[in-house]
mmCIF file of C-alpha atoms in Angstrom:
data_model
loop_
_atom_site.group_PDB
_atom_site.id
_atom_site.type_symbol
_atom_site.label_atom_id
_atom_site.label_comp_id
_atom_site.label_asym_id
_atom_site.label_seq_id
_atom_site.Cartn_x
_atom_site.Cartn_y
_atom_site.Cartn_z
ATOM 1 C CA UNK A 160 105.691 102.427 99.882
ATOM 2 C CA UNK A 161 105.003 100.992 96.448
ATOM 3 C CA UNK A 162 107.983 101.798 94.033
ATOM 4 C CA UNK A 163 107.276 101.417 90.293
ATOM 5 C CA UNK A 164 110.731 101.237 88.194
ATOM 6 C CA UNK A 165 111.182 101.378 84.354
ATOM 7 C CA UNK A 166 113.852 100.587 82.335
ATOM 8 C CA UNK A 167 115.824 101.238 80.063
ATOM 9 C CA UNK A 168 115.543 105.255 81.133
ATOM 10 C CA UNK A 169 116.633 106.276 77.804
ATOM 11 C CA UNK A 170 116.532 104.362 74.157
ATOM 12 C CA UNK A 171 117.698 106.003 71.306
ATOM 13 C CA UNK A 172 116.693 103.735 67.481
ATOM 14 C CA UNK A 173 116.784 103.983 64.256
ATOM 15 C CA UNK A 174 113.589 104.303 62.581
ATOM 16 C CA UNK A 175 112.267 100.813 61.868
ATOM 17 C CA UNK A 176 113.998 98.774 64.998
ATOM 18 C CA UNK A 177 111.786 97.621 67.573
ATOM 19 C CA UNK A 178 112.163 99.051 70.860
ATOM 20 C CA UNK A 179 110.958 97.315 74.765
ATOM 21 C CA UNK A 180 110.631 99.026 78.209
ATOM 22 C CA UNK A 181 110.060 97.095 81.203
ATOM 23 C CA UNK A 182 108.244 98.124 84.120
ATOM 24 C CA UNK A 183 108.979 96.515 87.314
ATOM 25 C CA UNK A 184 106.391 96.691 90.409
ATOM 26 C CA UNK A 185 107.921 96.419 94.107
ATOM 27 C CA UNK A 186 104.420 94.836 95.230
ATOM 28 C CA UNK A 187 101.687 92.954 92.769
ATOM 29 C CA UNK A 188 99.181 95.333 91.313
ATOM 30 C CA UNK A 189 95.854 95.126 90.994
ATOM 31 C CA UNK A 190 96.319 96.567 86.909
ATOM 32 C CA UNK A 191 98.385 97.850 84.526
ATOM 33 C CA UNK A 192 98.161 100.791 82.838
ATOM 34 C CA UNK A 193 100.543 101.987 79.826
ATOM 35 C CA UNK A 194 100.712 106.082 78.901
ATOM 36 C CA UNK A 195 102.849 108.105 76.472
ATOM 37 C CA UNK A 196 103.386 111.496 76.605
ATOM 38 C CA UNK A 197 105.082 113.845 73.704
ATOM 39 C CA UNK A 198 107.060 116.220 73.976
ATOM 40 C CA UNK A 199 105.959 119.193 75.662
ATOM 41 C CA UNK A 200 102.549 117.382 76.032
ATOM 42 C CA UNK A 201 100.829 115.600 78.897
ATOM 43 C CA UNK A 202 100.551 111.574 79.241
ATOM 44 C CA UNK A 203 97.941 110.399 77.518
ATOM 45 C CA UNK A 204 96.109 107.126 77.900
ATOM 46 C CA UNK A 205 97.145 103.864 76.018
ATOM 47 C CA UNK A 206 96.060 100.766 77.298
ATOM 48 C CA UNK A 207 94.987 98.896 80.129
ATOM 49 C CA UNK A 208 96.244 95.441 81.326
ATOM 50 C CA UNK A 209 94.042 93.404 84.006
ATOM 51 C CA UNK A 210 94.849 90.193 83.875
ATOM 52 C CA UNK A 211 97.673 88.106 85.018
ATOM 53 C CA UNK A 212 99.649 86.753 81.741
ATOM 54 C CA UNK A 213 97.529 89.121 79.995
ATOM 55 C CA UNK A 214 98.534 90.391 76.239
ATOM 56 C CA UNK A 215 97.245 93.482 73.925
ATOM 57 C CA UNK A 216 98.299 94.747 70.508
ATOM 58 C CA UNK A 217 97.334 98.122 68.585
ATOM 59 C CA UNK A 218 98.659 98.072 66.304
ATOM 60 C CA UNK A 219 102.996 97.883 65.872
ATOM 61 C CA UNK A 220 102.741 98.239 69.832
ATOM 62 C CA UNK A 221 102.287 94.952 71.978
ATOM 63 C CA UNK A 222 101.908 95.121 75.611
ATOM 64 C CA UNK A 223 102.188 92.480 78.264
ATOM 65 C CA UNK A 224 101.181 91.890 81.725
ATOM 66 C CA UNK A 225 103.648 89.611 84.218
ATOM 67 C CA UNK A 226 101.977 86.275 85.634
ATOM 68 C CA UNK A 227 103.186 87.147 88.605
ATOM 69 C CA UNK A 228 101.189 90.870 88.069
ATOM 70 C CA UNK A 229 104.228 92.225 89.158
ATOM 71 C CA UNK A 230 105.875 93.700 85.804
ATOM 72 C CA UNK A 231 104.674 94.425 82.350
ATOM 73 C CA UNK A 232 106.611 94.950 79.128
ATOM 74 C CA UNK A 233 105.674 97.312 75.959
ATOM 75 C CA UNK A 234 107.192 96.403 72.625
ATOM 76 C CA UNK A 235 106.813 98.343 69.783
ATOM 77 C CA UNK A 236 107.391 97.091 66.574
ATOM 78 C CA UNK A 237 109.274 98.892 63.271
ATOM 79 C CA UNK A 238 109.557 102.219 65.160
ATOM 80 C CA UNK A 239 108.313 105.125 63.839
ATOM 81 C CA UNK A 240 109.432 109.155 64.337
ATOM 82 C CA UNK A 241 105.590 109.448 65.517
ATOM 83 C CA UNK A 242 106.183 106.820 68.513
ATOM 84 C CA UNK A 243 109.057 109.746 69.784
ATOM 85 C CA UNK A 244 108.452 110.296 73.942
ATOM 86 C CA UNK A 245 108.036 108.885 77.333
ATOM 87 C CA UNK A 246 106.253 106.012 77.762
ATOM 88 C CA UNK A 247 105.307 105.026 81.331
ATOM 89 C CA UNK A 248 103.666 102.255 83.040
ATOM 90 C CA UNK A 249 101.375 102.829 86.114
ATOM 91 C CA UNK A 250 99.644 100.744 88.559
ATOM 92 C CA UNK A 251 98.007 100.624 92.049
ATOM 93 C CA UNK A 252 95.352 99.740 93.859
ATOM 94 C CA UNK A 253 91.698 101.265 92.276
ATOM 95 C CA UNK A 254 91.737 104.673 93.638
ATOM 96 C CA UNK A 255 95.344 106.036 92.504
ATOM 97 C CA UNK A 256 97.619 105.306 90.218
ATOM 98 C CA UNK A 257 101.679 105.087 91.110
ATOM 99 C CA UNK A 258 103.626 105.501 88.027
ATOM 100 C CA UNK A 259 106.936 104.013 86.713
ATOM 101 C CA UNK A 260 109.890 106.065 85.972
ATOM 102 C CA UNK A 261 109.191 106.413 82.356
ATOM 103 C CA UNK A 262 111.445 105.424 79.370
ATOM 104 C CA UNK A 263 112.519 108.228 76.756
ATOM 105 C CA UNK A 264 112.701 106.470 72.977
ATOM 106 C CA UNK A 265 114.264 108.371 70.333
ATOM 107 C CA UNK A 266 113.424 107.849 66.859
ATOM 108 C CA UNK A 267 116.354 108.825 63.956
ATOM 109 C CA UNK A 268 114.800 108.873 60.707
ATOM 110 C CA UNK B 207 86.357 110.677 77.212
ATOM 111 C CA UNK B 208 86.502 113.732 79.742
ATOM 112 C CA UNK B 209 87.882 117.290 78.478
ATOM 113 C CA UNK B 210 90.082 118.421 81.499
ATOM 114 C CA UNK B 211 90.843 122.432 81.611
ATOM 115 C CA UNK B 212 93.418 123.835 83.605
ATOM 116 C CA UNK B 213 94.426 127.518 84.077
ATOM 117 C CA UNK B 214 97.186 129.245 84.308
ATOM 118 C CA UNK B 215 98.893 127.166 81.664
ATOM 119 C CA UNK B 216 102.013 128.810 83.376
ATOM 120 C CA UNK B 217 103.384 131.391 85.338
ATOM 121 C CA UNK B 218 106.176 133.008 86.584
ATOM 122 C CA UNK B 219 105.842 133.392 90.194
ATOM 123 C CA UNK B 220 108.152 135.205 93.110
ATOM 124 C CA UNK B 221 109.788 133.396 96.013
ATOM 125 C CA UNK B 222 106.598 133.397 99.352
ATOM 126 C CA UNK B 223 104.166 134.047 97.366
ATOM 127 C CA UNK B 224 101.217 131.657 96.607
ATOM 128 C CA UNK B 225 99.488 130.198 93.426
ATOM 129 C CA UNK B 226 96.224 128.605 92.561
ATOM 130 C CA UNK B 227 95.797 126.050 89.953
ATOM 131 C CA UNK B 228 92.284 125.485 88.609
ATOM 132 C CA UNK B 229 91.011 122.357 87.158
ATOM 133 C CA UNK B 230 87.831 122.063 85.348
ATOM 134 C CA UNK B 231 86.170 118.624 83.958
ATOM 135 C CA UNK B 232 83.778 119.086 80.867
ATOM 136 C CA UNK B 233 81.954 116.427 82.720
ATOM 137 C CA UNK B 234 81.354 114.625 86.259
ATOM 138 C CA UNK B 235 83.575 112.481 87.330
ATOM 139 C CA UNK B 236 84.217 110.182 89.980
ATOM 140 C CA UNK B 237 87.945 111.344 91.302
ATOM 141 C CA UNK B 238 90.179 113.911 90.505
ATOM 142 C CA UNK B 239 94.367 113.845 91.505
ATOM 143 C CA UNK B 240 96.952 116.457 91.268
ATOM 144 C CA UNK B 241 100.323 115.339 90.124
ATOM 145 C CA UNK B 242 103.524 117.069 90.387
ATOM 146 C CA UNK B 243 106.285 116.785 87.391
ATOM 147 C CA UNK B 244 109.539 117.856 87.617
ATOM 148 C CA UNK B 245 111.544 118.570 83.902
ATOM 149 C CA UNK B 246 112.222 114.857 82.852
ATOM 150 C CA UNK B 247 111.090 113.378 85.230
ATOM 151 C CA UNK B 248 107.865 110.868 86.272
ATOM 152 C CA UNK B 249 104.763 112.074 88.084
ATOM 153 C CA UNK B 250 104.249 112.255 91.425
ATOM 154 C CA UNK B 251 100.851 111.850 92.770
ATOM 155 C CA UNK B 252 100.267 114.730 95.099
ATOM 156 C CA UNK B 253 97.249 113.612 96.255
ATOM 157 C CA UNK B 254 93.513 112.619 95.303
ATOM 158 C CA UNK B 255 90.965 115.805 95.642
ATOM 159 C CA UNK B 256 87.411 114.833 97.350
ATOM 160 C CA UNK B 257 84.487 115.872 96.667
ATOM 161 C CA UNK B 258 82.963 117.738 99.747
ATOM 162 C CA UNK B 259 85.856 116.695 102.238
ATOM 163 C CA UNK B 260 89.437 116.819 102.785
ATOM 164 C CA UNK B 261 91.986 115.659 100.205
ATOM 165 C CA UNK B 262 94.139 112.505 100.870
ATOM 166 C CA UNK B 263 98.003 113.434 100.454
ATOM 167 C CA UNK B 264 100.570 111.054 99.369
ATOM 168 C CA UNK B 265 103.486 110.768 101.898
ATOM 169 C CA UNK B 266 105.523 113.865 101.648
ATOM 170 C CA UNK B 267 102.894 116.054 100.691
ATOM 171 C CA UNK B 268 101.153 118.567 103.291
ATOM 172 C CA UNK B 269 97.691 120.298 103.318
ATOM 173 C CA UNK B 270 99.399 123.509 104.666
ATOM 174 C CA UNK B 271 101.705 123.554 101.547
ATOM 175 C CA UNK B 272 99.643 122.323 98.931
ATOM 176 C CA UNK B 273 95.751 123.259 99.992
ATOM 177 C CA UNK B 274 93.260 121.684 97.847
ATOM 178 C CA UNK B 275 89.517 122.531 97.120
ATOM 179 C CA UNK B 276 86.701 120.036 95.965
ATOM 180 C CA UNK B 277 84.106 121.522 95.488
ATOM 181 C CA UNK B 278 81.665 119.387 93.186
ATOM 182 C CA UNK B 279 82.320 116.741 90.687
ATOM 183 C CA UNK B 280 83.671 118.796 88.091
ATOM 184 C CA UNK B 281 86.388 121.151 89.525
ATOM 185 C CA UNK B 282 89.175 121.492 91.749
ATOM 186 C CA UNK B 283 91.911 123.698 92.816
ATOM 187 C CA UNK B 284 95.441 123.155 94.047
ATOM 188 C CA UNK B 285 97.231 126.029 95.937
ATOM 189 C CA UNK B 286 100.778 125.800 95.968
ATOM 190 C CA UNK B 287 101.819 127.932 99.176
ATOM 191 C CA UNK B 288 104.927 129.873 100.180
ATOM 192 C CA UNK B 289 106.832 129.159 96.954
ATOM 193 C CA UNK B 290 110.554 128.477 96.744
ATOM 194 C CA UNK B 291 112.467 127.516 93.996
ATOM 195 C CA UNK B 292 112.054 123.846 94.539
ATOM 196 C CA UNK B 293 108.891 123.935 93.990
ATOM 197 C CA UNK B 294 109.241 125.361 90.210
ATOM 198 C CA UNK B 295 107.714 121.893 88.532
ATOM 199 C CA UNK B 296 104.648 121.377 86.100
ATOM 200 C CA UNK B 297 101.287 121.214 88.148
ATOM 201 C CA UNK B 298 98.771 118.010 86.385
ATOM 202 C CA UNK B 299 95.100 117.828 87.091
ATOM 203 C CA UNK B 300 93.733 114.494 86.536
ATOM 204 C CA UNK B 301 90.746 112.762 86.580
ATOM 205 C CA UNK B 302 89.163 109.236 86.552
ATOM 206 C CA UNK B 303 85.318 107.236 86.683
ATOM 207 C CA UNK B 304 82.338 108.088 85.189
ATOM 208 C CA UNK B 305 82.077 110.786 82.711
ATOM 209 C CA UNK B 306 86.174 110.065 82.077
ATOM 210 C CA UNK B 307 87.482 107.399 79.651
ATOM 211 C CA UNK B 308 87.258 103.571 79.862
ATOM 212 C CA UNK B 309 88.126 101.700 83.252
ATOM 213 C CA UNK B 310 87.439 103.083 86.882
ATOM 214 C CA UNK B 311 91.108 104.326 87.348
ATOM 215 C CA UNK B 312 92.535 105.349 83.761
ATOM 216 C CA UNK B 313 93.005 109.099 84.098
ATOM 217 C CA UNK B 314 92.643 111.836 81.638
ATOM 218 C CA UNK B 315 95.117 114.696 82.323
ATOM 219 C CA UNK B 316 94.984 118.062 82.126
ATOM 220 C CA UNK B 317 97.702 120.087 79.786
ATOM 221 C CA UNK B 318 99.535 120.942 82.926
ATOM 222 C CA UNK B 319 100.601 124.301 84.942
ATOM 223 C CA UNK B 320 104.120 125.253 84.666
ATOM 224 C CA UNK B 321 105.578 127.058 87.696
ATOM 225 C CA UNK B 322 108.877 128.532 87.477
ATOM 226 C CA UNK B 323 109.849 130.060 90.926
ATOM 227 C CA UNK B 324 112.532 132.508 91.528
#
């Protein structure tokens, strides 16, 4: 079945570096979809990616969709304690959504 | 975007014994999915709830163990039967389409049941 991989699994910064996960798709998806969940919370919607090559900002974070629609990369920019949890990446066909192992970032002030 | 509900917010429950998870959407929406979260770990997709028929389980996932109800657009239950301890995880409703947020698939989630068996 379709296998979604993230990596790194963990990143620990220092506030203000930049910090990049990569998510990795074993088959080509039809979108991407970026969440982040805090702490103790439940994932919560970021951004949607639909097109191959495709590339969004909001903000400090920039996220980027694979020609190949295969993998997709979110880079965040001068880190902040706020941008502290899991971010994953999901994808799939239109009626479910498989998602990525997740990445941990941890911000030091 | 969609308010999602879900009750009990956790529980401690006994080995053979069986819990039901309610989800309730503020509004209709076009398909609902239970996800299963173990403690730092990613979500598993359970399976996808349907309105008026049978869910669709993911591979690994069986209608005797995990019974779920559909019954309108707006609310769904998942039944986790015959508990062990493996099955101590946190329980996500989710939901996606019309009367949710933005594209046909992006899901709003529910706060999440956590289950500790013992």
């Amino acid at each position: 079945g379709q296998q979604v991989m993230q990596i790194p699994q963990y990143q620990h910064v220092q506030e203000g570096e930049d910090f990049t996960t990569y998510c990795n798709s074993s088959t080509t998806l039809s979108n991407i979809q970026w969440y982040k969940q805090r702490p103790g919370g439940h994932p919560v919607f970021l951004i949607q990616l639909v097109k191959s090559g495709e590339v969004k900002k909001q903000k400090r974070l920039t996220f980027q969709f694979g020609e190949a629609k295969k993998n997709s990369s979110l880079h965040i920019t001068a880190t902040q304690t706020t941008d502290v949890g899991t971010y994953f990446c999901g994808g799939g066909a239109t009626n479910k959504l498989i998602f990525g192992t997740g990445t941990l970032l941890a911000v030091q002030p | 975007s969609a308010v999602i509900s879900q009750k009990p917010s956790r529980d401690i429950c006994q080995r053979g014994t069986s819990l039901t998870i309610q989800c309730q959407v503020d509004s209709q929406v076009t398909m609902m999915f239970w996800y299963r979260q173990q403690p730092g770990q990613s979500l598993t997709l359970i399976a996808t709830a349907n309105q008026g028929s049978e869910a669709t389980y993911e591979s690994g996932f069986v209608i005797d163990k995990f019974p779920i109800s559909r019954p309108n657009l707006t609310f769904s239950t998942l039944t986790v039967s015959n508990m062990s301890p493996e099955d101590s995880s946190i329980y996500l409703c989710s939901a996606a389409g019309q009367g949710a947020i933005r594209g046909a698939n992006v899901l709003t989630f529910g706060a999440g049941s956590r289950l500790t068996v013992l």
